[in-house]
Short mmCIF file of C-alpha atoms and ligand atoms in Angstrom, two decimals:
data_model
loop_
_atom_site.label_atom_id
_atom_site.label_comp_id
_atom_site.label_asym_id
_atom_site.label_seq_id
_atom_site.Cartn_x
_atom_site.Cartn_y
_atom_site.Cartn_z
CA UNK F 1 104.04 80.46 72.44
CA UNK F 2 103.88 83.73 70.64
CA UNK F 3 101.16 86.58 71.39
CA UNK F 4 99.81 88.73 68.26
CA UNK F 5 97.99 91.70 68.94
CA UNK F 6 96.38 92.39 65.69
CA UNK F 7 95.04 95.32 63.36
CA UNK F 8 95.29 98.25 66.06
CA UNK F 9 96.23 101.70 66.11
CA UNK F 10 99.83 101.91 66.90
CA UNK F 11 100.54 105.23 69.20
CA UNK F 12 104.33 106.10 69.76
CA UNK F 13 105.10 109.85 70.73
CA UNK F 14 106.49 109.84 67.05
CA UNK F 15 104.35 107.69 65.47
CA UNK F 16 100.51 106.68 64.29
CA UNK F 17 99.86 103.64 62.20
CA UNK F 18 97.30 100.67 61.34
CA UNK F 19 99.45 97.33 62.04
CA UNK F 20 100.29 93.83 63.77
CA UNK F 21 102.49 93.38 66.41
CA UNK F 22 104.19 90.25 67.29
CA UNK F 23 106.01 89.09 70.35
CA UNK F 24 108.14 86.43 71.31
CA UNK F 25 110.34 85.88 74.15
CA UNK F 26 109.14 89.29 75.88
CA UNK F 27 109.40 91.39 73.75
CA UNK F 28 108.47 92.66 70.38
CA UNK F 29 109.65 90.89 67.35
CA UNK F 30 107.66 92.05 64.27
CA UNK F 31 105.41 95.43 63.64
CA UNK F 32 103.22 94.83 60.09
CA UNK F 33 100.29 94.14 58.63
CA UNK F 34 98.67 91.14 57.69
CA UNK F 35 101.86 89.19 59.70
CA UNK F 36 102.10 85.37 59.45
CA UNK F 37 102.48 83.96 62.59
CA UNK F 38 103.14 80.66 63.85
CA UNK F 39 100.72 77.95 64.52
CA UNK F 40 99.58 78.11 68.57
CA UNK F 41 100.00 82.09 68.22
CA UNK F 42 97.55 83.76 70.94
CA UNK F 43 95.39 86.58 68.79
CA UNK F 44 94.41 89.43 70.40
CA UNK F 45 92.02 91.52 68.32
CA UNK F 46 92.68 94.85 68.91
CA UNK F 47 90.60 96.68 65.79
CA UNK F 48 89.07 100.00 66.64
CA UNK F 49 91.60 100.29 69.45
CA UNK F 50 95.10 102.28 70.16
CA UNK F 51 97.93 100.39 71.37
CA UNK F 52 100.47 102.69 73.67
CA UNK F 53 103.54 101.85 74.94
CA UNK F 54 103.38 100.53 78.69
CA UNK F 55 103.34 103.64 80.71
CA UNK F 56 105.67 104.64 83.02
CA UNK F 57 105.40 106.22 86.44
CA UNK F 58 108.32 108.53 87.50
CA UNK F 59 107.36 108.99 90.85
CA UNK F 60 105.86 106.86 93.27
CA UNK F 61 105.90 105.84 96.96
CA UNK F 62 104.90 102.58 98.17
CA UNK F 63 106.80 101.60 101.55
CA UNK F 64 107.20 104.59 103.12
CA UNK F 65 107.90 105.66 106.81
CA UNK F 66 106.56 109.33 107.12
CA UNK F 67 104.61 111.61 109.45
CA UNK F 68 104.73 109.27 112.10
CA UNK F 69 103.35 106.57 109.89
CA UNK F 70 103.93 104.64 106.99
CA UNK F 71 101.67 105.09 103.43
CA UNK F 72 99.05 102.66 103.11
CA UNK F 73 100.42 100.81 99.98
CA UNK F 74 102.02 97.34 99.23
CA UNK F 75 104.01 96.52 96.41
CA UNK F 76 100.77 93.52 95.20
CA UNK F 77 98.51 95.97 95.71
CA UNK F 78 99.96 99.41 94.13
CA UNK F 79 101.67 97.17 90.93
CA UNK F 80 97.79 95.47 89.85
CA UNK F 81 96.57 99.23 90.44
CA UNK F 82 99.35 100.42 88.21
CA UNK F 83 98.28 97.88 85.50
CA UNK F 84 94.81 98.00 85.23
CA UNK F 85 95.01 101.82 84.89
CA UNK F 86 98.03 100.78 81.98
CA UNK F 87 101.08 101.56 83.81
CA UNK F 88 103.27 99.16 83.13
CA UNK F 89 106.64 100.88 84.69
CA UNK F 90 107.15 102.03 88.21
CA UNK F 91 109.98 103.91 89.62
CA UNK F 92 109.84 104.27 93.55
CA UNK F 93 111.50 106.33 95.37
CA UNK F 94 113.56 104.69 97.86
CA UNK F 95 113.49 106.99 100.93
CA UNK F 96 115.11 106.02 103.84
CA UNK F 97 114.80 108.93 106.54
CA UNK F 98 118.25 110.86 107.50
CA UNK F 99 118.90 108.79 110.43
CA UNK F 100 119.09 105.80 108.66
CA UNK F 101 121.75 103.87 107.01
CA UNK F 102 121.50 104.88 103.02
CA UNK F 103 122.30 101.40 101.99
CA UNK F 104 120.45 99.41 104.46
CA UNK F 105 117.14 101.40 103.14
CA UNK F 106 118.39 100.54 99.92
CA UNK F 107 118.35 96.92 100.42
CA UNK F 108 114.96 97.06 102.50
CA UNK F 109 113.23 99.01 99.51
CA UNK F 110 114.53 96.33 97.26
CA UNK F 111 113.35 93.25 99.54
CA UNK F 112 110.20 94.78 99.63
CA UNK F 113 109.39 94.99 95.73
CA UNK F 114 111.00 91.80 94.78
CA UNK F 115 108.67 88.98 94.02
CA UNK F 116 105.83 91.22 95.00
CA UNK F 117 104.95 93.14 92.00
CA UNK F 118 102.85 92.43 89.26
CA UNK F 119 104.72 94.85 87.06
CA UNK F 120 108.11 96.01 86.48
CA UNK F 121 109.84 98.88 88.71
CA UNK F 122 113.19 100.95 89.43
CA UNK F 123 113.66 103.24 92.24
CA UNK F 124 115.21 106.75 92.46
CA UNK F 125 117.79 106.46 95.87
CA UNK F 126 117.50 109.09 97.93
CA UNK F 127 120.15 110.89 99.39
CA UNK F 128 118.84 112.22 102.94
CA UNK F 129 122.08 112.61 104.13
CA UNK F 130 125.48 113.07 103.10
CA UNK F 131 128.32 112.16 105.64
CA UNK F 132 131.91 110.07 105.45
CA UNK F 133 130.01 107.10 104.39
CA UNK F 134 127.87 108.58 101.26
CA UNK F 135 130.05 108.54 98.83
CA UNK F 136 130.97 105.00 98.81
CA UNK F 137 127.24 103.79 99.72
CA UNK F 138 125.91 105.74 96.12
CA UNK F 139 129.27 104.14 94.13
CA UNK F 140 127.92 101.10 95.11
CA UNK F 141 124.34 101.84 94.57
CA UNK F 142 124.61 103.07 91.00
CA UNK F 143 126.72 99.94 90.18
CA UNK F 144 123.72 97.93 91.44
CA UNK F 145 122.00 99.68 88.22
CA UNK F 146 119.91 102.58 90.18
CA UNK F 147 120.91 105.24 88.58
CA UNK F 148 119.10 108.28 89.75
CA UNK F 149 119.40 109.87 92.77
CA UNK F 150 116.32 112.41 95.42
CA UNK F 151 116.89 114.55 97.21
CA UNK F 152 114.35 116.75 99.31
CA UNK F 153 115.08 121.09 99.98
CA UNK F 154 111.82 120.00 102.19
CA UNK F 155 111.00 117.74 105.28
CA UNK F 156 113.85 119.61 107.66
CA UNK F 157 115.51 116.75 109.74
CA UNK F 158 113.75 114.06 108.37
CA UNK F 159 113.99 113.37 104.54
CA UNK F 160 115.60 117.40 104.10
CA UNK F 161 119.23 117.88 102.91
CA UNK F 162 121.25 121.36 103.45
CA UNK F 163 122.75 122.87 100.95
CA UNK F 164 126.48 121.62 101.70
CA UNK F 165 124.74 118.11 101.02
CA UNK F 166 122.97 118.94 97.68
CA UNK F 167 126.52 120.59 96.74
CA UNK F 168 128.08 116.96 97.28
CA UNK F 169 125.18 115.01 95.93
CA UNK F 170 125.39 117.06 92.61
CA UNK F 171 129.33 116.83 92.19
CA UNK F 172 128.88 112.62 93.15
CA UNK F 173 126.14 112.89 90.34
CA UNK F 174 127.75 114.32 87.87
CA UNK F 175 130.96 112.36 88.13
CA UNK F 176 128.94 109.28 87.72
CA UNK F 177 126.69 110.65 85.37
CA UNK F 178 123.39 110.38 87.24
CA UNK F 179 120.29 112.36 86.94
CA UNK F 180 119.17 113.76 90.24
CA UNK F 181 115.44 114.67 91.21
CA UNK F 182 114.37 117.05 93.57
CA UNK F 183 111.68 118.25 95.67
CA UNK F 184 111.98 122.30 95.69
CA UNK F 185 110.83 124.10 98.27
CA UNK F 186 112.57 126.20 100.82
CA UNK F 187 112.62 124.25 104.75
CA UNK F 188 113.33 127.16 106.26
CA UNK F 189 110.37 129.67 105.64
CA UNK F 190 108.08 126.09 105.45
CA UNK F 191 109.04 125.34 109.19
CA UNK F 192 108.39 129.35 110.30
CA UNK F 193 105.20 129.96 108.42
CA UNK F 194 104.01 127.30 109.91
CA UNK F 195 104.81 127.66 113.25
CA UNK F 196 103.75 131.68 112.85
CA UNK F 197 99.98 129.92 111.77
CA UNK F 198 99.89 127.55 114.54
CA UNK F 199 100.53 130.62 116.95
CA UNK F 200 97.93 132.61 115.29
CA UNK F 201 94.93 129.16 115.74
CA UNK F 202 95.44 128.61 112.26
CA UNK F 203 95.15 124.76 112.79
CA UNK F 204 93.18 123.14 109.74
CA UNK F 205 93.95 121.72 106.63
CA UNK F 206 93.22 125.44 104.65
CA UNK F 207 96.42 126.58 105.84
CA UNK F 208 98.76 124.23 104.53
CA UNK F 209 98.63 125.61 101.18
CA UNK F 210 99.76 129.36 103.06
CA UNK F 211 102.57 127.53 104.75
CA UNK F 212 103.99 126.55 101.72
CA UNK F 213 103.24 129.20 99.26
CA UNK F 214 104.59 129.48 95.70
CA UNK F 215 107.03 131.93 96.20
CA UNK F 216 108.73 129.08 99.11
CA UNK F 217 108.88 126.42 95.27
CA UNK F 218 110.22 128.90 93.29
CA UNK F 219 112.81 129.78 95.59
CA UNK F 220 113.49 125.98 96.02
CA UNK F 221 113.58 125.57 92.20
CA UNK F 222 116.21 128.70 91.25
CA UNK F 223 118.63 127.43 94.24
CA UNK F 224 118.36 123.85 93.14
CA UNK F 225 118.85 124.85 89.00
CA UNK F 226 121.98 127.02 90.48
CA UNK F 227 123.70 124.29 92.06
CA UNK F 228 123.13 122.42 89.01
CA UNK F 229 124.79 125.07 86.86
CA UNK F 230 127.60 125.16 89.27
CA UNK F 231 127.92 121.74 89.75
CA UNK F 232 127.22 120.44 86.00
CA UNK F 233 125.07 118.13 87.26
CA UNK F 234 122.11 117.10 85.62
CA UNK F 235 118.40 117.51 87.22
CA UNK F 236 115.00 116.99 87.10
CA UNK F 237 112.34 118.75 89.79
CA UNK F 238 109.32 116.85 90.81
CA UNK F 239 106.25 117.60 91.54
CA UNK F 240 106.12 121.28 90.16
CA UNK F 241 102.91 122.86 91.01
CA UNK F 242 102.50 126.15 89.93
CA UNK F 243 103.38 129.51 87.70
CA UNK F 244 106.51 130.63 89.66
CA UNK F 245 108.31 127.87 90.07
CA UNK F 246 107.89 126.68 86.54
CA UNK F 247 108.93 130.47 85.46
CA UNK F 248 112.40 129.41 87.88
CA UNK F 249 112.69 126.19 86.05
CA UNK F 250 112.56 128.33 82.55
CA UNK F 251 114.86 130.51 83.13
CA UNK F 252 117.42 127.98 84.41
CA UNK F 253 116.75 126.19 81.21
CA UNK F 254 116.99 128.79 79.30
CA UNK F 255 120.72 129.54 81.09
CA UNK F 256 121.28 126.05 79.54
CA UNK F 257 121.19 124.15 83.06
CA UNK F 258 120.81 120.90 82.36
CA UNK F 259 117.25 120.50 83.99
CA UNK F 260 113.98 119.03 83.23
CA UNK F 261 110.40 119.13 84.53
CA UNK F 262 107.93 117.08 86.39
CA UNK F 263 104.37 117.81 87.55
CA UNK F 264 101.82 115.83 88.56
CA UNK F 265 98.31 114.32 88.02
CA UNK F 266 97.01 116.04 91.04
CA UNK F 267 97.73 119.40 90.07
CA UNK F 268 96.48 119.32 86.63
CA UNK F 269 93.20 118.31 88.37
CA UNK F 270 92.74 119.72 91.75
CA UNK F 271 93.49 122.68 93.42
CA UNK F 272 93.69 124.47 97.16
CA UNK F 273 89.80 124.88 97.61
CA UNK F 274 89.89 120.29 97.89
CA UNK F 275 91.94 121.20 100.66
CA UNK F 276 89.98 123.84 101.71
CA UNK F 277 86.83 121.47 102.65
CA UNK F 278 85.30 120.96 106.29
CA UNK F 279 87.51 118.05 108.04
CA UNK F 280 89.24 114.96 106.86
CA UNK F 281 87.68 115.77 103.29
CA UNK F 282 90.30 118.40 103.34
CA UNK F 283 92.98 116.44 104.65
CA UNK F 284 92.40 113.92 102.54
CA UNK F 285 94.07 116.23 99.84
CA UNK F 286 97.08 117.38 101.26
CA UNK F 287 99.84 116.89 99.72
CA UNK F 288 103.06 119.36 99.53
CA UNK F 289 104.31 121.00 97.55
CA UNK F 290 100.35 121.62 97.93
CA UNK F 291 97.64 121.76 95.80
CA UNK F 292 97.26 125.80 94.60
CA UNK F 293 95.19 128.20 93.13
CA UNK F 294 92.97 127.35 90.24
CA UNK F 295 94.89 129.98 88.13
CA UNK F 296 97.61 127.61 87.91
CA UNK F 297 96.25 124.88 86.24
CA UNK F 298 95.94 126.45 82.42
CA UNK F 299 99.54 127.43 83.06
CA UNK F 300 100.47 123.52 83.96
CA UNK F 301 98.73 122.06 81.09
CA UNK F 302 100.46 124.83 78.44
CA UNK F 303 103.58 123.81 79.03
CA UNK F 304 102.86 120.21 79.21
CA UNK F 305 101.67 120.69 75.43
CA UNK F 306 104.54 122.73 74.56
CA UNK F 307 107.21 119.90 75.95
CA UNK F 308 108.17 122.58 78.89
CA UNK F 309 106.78 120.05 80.92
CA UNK F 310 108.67 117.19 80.67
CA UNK F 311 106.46 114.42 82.15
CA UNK F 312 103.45 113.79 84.21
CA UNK F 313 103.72 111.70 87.17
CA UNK F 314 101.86 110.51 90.24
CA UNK F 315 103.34 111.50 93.14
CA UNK F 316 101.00 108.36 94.50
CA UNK F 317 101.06 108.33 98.20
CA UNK F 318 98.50 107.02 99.78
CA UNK F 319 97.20 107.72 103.62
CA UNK F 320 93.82 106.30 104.82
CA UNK F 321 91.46 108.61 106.42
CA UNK F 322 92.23 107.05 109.87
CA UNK F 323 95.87 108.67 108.71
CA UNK F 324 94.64 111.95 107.85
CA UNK F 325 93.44 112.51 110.92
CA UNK F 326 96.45 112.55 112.97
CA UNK F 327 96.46 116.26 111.58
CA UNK F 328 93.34 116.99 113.02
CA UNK F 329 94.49 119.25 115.59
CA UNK F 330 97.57 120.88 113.51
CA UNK F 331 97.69 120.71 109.52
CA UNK F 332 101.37 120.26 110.22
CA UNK F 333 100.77 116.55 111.13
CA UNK F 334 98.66 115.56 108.26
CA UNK F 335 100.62 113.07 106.41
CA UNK F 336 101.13 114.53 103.39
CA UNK F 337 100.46 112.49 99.84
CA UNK F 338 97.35 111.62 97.20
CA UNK F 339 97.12 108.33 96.20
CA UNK F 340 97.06 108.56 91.91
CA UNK F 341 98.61 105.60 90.29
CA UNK F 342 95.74 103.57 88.60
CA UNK F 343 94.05 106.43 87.41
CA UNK F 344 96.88 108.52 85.36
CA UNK F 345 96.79 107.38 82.38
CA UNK F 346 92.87 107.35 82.13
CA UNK F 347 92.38 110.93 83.62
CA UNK F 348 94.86 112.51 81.62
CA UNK F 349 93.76 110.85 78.29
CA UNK F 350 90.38 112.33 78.97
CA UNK F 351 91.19 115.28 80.74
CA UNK F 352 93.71 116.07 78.14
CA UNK F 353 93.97 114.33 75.07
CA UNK F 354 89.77 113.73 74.86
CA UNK F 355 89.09 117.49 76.41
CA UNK F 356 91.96 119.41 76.46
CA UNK F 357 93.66 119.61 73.31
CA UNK F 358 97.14 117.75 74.27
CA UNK F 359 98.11 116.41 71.10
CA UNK F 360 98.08 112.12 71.65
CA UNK F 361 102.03 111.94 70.62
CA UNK F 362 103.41 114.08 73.76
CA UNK F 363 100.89 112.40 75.75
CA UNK F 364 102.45 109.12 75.24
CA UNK F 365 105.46 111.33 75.44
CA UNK F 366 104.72 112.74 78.87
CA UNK F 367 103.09 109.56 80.08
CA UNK F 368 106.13 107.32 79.13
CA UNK F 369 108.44 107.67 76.14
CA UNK F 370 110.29 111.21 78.12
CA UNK F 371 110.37 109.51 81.34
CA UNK F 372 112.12 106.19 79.60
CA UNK F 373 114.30 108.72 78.03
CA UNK F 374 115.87 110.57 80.65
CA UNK F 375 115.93 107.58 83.65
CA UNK F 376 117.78 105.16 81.77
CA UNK F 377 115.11 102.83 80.16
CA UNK F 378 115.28 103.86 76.61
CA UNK F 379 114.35 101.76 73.95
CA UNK F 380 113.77 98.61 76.81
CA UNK F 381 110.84 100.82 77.71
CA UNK F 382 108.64 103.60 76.63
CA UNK F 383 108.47 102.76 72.73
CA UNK F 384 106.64 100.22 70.52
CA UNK F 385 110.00 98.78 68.65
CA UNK F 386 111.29 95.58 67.59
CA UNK F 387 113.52 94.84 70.26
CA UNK F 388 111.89 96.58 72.72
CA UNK F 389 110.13 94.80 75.99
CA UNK F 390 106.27 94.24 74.89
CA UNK F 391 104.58 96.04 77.61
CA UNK F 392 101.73 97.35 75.53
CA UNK F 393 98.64 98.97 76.75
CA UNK F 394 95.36 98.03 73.92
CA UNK F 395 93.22 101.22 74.86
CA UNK F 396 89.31 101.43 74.33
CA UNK F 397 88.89 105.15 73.94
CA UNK F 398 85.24 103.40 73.77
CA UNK F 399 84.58 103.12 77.38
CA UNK F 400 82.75 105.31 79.80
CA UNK F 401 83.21 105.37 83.22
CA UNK F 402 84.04 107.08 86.40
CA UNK F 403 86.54 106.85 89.04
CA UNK F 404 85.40 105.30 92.52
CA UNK F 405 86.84 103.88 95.29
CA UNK F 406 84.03 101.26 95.73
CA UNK F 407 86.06 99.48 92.34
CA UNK F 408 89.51 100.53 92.35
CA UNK F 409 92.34 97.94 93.23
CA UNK F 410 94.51 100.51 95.31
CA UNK F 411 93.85 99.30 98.65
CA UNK F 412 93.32 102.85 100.01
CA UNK F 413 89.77 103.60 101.35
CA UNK F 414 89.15 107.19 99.72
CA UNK F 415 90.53 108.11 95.81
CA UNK F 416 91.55 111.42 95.18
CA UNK F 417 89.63 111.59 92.23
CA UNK F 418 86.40 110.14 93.04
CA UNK F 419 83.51 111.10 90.71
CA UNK F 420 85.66 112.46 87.69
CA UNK F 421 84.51 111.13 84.40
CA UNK F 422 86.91 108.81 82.16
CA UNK F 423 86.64 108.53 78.41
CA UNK F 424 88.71 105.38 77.90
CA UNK F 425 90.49 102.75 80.26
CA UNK F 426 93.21 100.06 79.37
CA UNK F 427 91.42 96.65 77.67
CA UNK F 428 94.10 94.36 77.53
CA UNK F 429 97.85 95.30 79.36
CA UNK F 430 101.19 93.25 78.79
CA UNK F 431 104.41 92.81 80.84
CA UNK F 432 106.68 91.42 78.54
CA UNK F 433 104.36 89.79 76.34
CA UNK F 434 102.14 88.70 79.21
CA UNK F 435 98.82 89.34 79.44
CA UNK F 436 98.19 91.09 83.07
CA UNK F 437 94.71 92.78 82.23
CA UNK F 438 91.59 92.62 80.27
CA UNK F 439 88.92 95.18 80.90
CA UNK F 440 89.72 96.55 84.36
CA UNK F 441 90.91 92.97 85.52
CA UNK F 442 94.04 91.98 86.75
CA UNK F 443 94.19 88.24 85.31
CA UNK F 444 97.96 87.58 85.48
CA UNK F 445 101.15 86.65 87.78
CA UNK F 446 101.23 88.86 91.20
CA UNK F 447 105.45 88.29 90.91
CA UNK F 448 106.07 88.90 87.54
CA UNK F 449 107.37 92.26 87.74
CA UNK F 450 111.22 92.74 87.74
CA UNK F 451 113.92 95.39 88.52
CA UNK F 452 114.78 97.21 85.75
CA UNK F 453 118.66 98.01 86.35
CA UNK F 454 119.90 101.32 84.67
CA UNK F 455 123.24 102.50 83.17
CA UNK F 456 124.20 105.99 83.88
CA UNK F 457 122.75 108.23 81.10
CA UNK F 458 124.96 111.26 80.59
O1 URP G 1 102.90 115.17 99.67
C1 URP G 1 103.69 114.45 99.13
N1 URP G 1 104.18 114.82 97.98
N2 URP G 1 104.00 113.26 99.69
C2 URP G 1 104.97 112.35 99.29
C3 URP G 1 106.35 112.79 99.66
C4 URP G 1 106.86 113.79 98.67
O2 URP G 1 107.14 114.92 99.03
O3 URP G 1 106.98 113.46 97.49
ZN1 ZN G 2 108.10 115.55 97.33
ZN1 ZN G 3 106.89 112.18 96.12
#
């Protein structure tokens, strides 16, 4: 049986217009108005509401060993919180730690997601260490369709790679024509500033943001764009957080590296004085690289209108505050991650398209349509197209609301974002033509979500 979703607005980041769309087998067959459909159609009214492409999250942990502990997620759970707040696209980074087997964690990332998630997904492998064995583990890897690699200048011994290993990574990469993503900050000056604190009594949560200051990113940033341009590798830095580093990330660009730019929903909104609180309220929002100065945020959202910015992202990683407080005695130990992935697409619709000025196509751009582009999913995802799969977010920029943990979905018992206003939440969401949400309900199939396997892009 067919699904029309009738007489909406339809929002591409090229596009605005009044229309029909009709799907069939999963995905979209007609865009019109006034379309005939056939008898036993489903009608979904959507007048006096936008219809967006599914969104797509770039960057997101679920199962994840870290700090000692694992984040506080499960595929069920983080997938119905992705689609009530209209994501309909995950990509997780697969992170197995550097004394594990590369393709082992590959295969226990995958086992984990399959049949679990209500929506669909695609991982980023990461490449925590590179020995005799790498090479052939990644061949085999990217033939399996996951076609973007991680790696971390952070986390020294753990998730961390030297620079020997990024030099391999990047020449593997660009032979095979994968994108790689990076977290940029320096390990080195991390693990002495931090020690240097600890020595001086500088134990709590405030002075994670001075062990990792923006000078330590922008240094990451410039050495990862340079073995880029020496490598001809393509890349992509996540999480960016702040002035400096995205001034790195310019000028590379400007040399013509081959790099793009993520930042995150957390730093648009929040900065170093939510760390800065009395106890686990503090912990609660550490995350590296860490929340910063205020000063930074204008900066963020300028070049997220401009296109500089590339996409927005979650970063979700979620710790409860049981978690939290393993740092209690030394910020060091404070798992680090913010949990963000139901509440996006709401927060930066209001925060930016409602308040801020970002201009609706490059937030649909940001949101999903870039992130499509450059990991592979283009046209399957990230556009409304004939063709294309019809995961379709009907928005009511109609609804009031704020974000609370007492009625989120994410199973998490703070939310980074508690008390912030939304104007505008998801009213109906599809997976391939099937309805998963109405009004901030999941209502569909926990296992319908599938792996989305990539060609190499370049
Ligand atoms: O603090 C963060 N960002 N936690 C998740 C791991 C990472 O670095 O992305
Ligand atoms: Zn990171
Ligand atoms: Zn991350």
């Amino acid at each position: 049986m067919g699904l029309l979703i009738k007489g909406g607005e339809i929002v591409t980041a090229e596009t605005r217009l009044r229309g029909d769309i009709f799907i069939e087998n999963e995905t979209v067959s007609a865009i019109g108005q006034g379309l005939a459909v056939p008898k036993g159609t489903e009608v979904i009214d959507a007048a006096g509401k936008l219809i967006f492409p599914g969104f797509i999250d770039p960057h997101v942990h679920i199962h994840l060993p870290f700090m000692a502990t694992f984040a506080k997620d499960t595929h069920q759970a983080a997938s119905k919180a992705a689609l009530v707040g209209g994501t309909t696209t995950f990509i997780e980074m697969c992170c197995p730690s550097r004394k594990d087997d590369a393709l082992e964690g590959y295969h226990v990332w995958k086992q984990k997601a399959e049949g679990n998630s209500a929506c669909d997904y695609a991982f980023h492998m990461s490449v925590t260490r590179y020995d005799a064995t790498t090479e052939a583990q990644l061949r085999e890897i990217v033939k399996d369709g996951t076609t973007s690699f991680k790696i971390f200048l952070s986390y020294k011994n753990f998730f961390g790679v030297d620079d020997e290993e990024m030099f391999h990574t990047l020449k593997l990469a660009a032979e095979l024509g994968v994108i790689t993503t990076a977290h940029c900050e320096n390990a080195e000056l991390v693990g002495q500033l931090q020690q240097q604190l600890l020595s001086e009594g500088k134990t709590g949560a405030e002075w994670h943001e001075p062990s990792r200051p923006e000078s330590v990113e922008a240094e990451g940033t410039t050495r990862f764009a340079t073995f880029l341009e020496q490598t001809g590798a393509a890349g992509y830095v996540v999480h960016l957080s702040c002035a400096p580093a995205l001034c790195a990330a310019v000028d590379a660009k400007v040399r013509g590296v081959n790099l793009h730019i993520e930042s995150v929903l957390p730093h648009f909104l929040l900065d170093k004085t939510y760390a800065e609180r009395a106890g686990v309220e503090g912990m609660k929002n550490i995350m590296s690289p860490p929340l910063r100065d205020k000063r930074n945020q204008p900066v963020l959202w300028n070049a997220l209108k401009t296109g500089i910015i590339d996409t927005v992202g979650t970063d979700h990683c979620p710790f409860d505050k049981e978690q939290k407080l393993l740092g209690a005695k030394a910020f060091t130990q404070i798992p680090n991650g913010i949990p963000g992935i139901e509440d996006r697409v709401n927060l930066m619709y209001t925060y930016g398209v409602k308040r801020g000025g970002l201009d609706i196509h490059r937030f649909v751009d940001a949101l999903s349509t870039r992130a499509a582009k450059l990991f592979g999913l283009y046209p399957r995802k990230g556009t409304i197209a004939v063709g294309s799969d019809a995961d379709l977010v009907v928005y009511d920029t109609n609804y009031r609301g704020a974000i609370s943990a007492a009625t989120q979905q994410g199973i998490n018992d703070y939310n980074g974002f508690e008390g912030f206003a939304i104007e505008g939440r998801p009213s109906v969401v599809t997976v391939r033509g099937k309805v998963q949400v109405r009004d901030g309900v999941f209502v569909g199939e926990q296992g319908r979500g599938r792996m989305i396997r990539r060609e190499p892009q370049l």
